[in-house]
XYZ file of N, CA and C in Angstrom:
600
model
N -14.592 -16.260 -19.934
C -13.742 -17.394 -19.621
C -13.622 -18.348 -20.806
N -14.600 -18.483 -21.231
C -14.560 -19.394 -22.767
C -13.496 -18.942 -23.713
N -13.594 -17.310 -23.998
C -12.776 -16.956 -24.768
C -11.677 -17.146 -24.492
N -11.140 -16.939 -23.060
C -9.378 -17.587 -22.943
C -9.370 -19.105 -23.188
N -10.171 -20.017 -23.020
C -9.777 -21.372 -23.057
C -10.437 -22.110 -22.320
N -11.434 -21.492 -21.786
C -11.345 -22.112 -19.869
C -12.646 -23.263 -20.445
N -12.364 -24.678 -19.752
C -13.615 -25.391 -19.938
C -13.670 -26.389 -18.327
N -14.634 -26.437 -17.962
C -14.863 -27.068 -17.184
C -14.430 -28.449 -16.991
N -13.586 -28.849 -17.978
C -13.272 -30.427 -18.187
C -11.945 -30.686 -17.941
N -11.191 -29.265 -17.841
C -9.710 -29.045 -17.751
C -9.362 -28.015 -16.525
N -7.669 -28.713 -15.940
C -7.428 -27.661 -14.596
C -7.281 -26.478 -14.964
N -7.171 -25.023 -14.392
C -7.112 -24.376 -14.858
C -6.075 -23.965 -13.550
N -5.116 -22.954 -13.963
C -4.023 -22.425 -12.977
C -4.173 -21.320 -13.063
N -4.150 -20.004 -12.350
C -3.958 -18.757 -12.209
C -2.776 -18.662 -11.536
N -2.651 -17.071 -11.651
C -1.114 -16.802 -10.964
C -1.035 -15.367 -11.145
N -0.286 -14.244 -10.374
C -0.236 -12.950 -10.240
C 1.373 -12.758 -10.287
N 1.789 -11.541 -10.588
C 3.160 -11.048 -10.330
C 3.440 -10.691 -9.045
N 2.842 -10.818 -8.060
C 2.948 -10.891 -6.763
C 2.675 -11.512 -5.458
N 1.968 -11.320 -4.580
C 2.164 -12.786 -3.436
C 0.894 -13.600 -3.518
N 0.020 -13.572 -4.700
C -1.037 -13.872 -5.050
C -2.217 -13.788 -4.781
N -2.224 -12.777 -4.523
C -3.919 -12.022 -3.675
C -4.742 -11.857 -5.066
N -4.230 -11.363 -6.278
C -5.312 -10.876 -7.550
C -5.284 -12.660 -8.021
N -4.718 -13.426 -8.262
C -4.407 -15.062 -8.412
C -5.717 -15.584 -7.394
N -5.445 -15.453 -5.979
C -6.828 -15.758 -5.196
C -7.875 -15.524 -5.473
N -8.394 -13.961 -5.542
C -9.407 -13.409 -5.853
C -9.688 -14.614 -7.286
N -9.106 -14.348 -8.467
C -9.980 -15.309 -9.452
C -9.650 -16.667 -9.098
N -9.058 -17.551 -8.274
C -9.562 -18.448 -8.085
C -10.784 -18.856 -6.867
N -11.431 -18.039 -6.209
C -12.306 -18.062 -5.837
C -13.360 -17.889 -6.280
N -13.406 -16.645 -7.347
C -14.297 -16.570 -8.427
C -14.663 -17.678 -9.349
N -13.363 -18.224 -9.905
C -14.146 -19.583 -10.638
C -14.487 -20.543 -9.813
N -14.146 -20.889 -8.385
C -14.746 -21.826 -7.998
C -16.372 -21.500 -7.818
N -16.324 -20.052 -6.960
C -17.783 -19.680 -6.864
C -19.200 -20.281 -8.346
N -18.275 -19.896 -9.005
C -18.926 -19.496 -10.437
C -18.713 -21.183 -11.308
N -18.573 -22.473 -10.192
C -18.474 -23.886 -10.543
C -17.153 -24.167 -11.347
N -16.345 -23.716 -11.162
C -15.403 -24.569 -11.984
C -14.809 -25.383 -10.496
N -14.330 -26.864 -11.218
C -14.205 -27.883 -9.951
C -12.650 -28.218 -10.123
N -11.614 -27.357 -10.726
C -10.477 -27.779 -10.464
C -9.802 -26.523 -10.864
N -9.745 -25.467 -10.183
C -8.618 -24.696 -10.256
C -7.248 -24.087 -8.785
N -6.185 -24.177 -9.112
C -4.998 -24.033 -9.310
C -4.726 -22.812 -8.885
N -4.084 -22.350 -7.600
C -2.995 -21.365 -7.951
C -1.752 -21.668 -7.872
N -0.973 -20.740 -8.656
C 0.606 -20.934 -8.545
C 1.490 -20.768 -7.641
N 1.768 -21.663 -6.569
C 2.272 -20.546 -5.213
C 3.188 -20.338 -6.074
N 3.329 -18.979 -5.196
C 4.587 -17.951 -5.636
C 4.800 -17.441 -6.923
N 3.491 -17.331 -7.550
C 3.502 -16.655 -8.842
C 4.177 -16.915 -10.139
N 4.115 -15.870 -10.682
C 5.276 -15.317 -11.920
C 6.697 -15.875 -11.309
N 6.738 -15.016 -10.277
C 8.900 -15.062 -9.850
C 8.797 -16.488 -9.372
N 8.107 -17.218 -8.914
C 8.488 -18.339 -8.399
C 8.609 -19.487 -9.628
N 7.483 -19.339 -10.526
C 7.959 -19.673 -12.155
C 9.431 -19.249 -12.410
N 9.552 -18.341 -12.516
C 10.914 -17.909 -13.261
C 12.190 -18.279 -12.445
N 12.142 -18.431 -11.416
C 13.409 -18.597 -10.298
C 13.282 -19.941 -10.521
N 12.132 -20.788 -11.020
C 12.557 -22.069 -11.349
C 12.612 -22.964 -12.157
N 13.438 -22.060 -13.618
C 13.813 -21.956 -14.572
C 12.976 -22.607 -15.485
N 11.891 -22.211 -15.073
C 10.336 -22.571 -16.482
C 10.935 -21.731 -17.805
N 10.503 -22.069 -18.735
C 10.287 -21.312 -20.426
C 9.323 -20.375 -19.746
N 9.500 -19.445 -19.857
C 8.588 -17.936 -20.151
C 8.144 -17.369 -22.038
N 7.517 -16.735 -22.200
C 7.441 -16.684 -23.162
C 6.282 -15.102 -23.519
N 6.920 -14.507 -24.478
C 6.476 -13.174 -24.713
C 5.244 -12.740 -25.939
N 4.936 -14.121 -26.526
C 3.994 -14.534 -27.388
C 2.785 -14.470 -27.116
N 1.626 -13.870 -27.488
C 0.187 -13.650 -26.769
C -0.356 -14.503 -27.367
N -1.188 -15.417 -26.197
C -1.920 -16.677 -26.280
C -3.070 -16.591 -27.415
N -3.012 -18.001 -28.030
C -4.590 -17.774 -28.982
C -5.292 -19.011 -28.238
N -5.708 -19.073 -27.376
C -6.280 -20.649 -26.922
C -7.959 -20.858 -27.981
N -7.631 -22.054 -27.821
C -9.241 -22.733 -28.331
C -10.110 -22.397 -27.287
N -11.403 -21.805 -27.830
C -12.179 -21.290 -26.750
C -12.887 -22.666 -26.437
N -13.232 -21.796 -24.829
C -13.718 -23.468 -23.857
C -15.304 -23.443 -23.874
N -15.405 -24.545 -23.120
C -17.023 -24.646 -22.630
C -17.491 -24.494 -21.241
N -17.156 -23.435 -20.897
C -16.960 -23.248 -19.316
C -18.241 -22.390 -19.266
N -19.034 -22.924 -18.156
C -20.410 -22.433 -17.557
C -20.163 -22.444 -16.458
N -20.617 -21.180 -15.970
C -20.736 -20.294 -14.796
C -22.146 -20.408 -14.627
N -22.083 -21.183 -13.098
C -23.251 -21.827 -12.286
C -22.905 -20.826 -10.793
N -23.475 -19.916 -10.552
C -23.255 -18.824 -9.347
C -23.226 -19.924 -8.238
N -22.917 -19.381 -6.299
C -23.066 -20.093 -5.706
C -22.317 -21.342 -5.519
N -21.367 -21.737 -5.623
C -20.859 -23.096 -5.276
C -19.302 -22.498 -4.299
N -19.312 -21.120 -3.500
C -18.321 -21.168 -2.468
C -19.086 -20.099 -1.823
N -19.278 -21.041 -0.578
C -20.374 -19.890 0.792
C -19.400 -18.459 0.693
N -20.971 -17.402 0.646
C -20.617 -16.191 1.105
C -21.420 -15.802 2.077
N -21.050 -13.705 2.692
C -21.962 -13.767 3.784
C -22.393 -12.610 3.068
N -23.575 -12.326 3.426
C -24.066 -10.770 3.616
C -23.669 -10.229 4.812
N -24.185 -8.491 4.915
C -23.586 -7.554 6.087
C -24.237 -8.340 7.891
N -25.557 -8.763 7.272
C -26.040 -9.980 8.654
C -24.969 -11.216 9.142
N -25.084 -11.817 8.247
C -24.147 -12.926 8.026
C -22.993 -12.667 8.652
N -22.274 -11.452 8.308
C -20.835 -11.308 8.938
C -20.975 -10.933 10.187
N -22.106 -10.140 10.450
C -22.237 -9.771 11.810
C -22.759 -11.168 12.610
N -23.358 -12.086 12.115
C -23.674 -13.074 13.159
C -22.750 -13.973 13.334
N -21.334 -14.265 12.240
C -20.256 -14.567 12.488
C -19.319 -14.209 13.464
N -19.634 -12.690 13.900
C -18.808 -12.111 14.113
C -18.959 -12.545 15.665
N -20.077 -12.780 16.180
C -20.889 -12.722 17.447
C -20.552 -14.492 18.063
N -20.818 -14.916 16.871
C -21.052 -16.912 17.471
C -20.399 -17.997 17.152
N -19.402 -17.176 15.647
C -18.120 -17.897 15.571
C -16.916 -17.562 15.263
N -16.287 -17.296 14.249
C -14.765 -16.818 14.224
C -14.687 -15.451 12.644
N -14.740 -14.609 12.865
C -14.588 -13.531 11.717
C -13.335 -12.933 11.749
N -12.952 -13.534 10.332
C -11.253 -12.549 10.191
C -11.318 -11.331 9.326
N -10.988 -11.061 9.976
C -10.316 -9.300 8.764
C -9.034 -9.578 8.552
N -8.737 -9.476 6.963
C -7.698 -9.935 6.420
C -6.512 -8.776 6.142
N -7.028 -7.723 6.540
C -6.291 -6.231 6.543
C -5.096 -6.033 7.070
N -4.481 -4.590 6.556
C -3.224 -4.607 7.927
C -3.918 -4.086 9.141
N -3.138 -4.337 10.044
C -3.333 -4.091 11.698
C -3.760 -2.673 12.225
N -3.078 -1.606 11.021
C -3.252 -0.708 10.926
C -4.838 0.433 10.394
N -5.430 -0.394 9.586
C -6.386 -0.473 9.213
C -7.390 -1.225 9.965
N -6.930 -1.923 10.863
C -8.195 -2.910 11.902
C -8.282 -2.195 13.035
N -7.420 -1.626 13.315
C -6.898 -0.797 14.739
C -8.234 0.715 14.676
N -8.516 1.153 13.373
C -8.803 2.275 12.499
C -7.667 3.367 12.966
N -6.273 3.332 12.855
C -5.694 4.130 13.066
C -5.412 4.968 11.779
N -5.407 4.290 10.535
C -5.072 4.992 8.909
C -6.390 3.913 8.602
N -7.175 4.897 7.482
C -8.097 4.080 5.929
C -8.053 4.990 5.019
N -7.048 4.373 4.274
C -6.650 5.347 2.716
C -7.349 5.118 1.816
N -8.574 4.177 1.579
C -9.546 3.907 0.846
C -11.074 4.455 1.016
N -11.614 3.728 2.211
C -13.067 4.042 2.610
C -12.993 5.042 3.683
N -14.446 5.822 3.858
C -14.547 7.058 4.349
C -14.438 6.675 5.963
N -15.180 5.410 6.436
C -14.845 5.274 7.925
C -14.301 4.717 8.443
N -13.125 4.841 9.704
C -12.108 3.636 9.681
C -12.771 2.426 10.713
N -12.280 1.618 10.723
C -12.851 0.585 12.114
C -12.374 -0.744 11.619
N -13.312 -1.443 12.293
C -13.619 -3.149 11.951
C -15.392 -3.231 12.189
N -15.777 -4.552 12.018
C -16.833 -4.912 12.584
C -16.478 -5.742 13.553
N -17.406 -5.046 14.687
C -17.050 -5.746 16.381
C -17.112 -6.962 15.829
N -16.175 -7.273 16.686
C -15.708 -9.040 17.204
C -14.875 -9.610 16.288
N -14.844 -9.281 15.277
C -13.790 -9.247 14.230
C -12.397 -9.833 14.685
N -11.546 -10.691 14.292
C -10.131 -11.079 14.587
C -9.176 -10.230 13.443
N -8.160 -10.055 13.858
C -7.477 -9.480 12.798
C -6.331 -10.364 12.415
N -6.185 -10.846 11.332
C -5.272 -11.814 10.544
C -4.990 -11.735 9.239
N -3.765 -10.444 9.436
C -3.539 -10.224 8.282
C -2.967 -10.843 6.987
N -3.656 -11.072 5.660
C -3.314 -12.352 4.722
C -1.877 -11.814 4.577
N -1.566 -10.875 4.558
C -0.033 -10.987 3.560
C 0.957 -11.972 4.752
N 0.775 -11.914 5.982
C 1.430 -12.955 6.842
C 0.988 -14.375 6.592
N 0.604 -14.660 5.475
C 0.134 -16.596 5.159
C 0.795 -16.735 4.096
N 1.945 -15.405 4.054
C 3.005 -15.824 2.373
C 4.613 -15.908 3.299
N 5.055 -16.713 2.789
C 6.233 -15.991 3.052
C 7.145 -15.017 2.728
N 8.350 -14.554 2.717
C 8.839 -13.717 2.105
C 9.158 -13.770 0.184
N 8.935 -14.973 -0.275
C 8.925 -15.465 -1.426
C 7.472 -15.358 -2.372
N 6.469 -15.206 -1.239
C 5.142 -15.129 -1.920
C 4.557 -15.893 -1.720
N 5.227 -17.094 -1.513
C 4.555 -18.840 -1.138
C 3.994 -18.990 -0.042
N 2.643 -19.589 -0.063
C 2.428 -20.028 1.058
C 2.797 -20.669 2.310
N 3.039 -20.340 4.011
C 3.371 -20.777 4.812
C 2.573 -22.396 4.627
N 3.405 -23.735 4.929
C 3.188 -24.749 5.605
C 1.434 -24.957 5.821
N 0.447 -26.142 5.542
C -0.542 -25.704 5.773
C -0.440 -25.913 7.843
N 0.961 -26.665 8.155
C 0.326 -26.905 9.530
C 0.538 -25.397 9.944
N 1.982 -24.847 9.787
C 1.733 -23.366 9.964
C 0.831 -22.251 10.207
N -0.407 -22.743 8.635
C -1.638 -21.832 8.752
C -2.596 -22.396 9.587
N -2.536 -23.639 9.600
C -3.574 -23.600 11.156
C -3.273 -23.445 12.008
N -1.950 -23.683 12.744
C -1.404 -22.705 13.328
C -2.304 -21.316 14.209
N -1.844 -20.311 12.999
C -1.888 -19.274 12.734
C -3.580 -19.128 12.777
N -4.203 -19.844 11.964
C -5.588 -19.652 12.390
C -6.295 -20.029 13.697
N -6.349 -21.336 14.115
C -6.107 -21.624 15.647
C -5.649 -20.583 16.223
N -4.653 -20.153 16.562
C -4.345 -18.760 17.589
C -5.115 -17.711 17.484
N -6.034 -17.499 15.906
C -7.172 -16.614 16.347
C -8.497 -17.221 16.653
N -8.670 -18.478 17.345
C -9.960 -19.133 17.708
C -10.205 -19.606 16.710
N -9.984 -20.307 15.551
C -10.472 -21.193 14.885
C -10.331 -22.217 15.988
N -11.776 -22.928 15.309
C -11.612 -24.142 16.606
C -12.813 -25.535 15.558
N -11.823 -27.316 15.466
C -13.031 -27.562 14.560
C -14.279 -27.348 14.813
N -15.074 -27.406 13.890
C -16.759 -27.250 13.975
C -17.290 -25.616 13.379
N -16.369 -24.514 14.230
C -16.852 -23.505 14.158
C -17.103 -22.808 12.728
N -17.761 -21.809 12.769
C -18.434 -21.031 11.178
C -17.209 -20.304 11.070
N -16.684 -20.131 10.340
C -15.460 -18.921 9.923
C -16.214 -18.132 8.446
N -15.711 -17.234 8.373
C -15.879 -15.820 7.918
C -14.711 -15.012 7.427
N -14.026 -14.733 6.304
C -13.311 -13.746 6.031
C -14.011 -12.738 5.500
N -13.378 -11.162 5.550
C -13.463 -9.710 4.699
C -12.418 -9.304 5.115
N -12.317 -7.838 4.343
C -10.928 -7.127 4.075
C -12.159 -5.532 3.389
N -11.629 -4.833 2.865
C -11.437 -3.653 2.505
C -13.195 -3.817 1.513
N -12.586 -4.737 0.393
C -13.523 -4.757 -0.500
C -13.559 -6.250 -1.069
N -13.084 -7.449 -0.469
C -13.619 -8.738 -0.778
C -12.302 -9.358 -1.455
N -11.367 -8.791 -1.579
C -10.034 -9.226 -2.432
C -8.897 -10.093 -1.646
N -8.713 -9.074 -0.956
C -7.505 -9.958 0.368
C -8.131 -10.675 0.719
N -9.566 -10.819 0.944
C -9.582 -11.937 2.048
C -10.229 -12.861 0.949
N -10.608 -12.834 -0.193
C -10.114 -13.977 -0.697
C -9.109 -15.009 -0.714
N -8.127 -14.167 -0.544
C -6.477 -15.008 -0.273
C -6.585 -15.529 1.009
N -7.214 -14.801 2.198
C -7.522 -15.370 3.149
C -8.381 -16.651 2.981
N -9.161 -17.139 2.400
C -9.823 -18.111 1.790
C -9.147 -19.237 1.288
N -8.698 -18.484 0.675
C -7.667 -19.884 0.256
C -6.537 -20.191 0.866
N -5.864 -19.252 2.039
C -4.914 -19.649 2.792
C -5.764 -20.770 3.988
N -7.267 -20.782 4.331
C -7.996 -21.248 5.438
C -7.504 -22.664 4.952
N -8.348 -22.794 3.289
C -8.235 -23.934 2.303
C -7.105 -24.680 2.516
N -5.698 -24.037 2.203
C -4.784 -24.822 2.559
C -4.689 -26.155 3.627
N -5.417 -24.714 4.999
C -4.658 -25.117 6.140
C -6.276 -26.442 6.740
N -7.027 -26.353 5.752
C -7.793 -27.204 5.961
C -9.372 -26.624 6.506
N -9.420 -25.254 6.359
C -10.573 -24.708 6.745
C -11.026 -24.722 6.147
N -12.562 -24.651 5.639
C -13.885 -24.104 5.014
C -14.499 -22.293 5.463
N -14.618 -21.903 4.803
C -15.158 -20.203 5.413
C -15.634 -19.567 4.507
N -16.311 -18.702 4.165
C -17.518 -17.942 3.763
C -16.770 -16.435 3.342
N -16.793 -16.239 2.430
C -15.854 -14.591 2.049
C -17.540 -13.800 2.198
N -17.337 -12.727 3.229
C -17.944 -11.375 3.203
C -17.701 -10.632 1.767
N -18.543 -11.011 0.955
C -17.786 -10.318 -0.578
C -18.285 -8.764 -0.495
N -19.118 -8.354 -0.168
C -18.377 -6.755 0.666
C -17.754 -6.105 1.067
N -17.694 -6.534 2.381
C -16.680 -6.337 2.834
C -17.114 -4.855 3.650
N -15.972 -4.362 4.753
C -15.787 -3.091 5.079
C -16.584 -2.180 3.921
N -16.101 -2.377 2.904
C -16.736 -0.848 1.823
C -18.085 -1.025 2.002
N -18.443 -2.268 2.070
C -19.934 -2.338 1.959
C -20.785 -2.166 3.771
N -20.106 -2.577 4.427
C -20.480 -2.781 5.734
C -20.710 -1.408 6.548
N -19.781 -0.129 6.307
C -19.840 1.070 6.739
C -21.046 1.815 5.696
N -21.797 1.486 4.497
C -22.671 1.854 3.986
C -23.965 2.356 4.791
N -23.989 1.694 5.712
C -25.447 1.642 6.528
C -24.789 1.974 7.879
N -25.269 3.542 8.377
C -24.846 3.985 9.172
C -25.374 3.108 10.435
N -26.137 2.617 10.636
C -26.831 1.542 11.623
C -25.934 0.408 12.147
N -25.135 0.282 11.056
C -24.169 -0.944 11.656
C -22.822 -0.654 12.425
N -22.838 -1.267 13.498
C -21.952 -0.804 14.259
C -20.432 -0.922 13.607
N -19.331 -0.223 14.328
C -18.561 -0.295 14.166
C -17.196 0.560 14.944
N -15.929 -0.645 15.417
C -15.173 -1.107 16.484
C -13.867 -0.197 16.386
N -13.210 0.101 16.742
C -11.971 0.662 16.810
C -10.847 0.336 17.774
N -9.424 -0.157 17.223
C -8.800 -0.440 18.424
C -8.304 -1.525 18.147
N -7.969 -2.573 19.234
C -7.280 -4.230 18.514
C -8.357 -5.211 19.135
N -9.172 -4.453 19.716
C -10.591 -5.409 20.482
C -11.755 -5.482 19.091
């Protein structure tokens, strides 16, 4: 991070060529990892360009930063953790429906969810532009799967990526929640742990 520029004293913005799930993922990472002001771009790259920013094809030389990575500063869960989420307060799977259902998993060897699991899939917290829905929207949207104030929330997905975006869509909408940075890949590891099939 130093070497691009990055210092702890300055905002830092990320942004993806698409509805910003790889943009999420590292801004969760630097927050995890203490940086106290970063930025995503709703709506990316195209939403830059559709609104007639300078682009530019020149590869950056930035002054390297003073950015220290202090682990720990955005709650995660372990495979317990998600399971006791899953049981006493609100756990989203950020997947498609299709993949929560275990009807298709084109990635990992077993399909399912972890019981009790809600399914709320992130690419529905973009709109068709990439941008984030409204934050009243996303609570909304979270509320209708039992978010309720007070309660522990919990995102995972596949392997800890989408539901990063899920993370920061909670953020928007005013939630706090804990990324399963496992996730499914990690959770079907241990044949011991249960696991759900279906939309229950």
């Amino acid at each position: 991070m130093r070497r691009h520029g990055v210092s702890g004293r300055r905002p830092v913005v990320v942004y993806d060529a698409a509805a910003g799930v790889a943009a999420a993922r590292a801004w969760w990472t630097l927050r995890y990892f203490g940086h106290p002001d970063v930025r995503v771009l709703d709506g990316g790259y195209a939403a830059w360009v559709a609104g007639g920013h300078e682009v530019s094809r020149a590869e950056a030389r930035p002054t390297e930063g003073d950015f220290v990575a202090e682990a720990g500063h955005m709650p995660t869960l372990d495979a317990a953790g998600a399971g006791s989420v899953a049981r006493s307060g609100v756990l989203l799977d950020a997947r498609a429906p299709e993949r929560f259902r275990g009807d298709v998993e084109p990635i990992d060897p077993v399909p399912g969810h972890i019981p009790g699991a809600r399914n709320v899939p992130t690419t529905a917290n973009v709109d068709e532009t990439g941008r984030f829905l409204p934050p009243a929207a996303l609570l909304d949207r979270f509320q209708g799967a039992g978010v309720t104030p007070g309660a522990e929330v919990g995102a995972y997905c596949g392997s800890g990526v989408t539901a990063a975006h899920e993370v920061l869509a909670l953020a928007v909408a005013g939630i706090d929640a804990a990324l399963y940075v496992g996730s499914w890949s990690e959770w079907i590891t241990d044949r011991g742990r249960p696991v759900a099939t279906g939309d229950a």
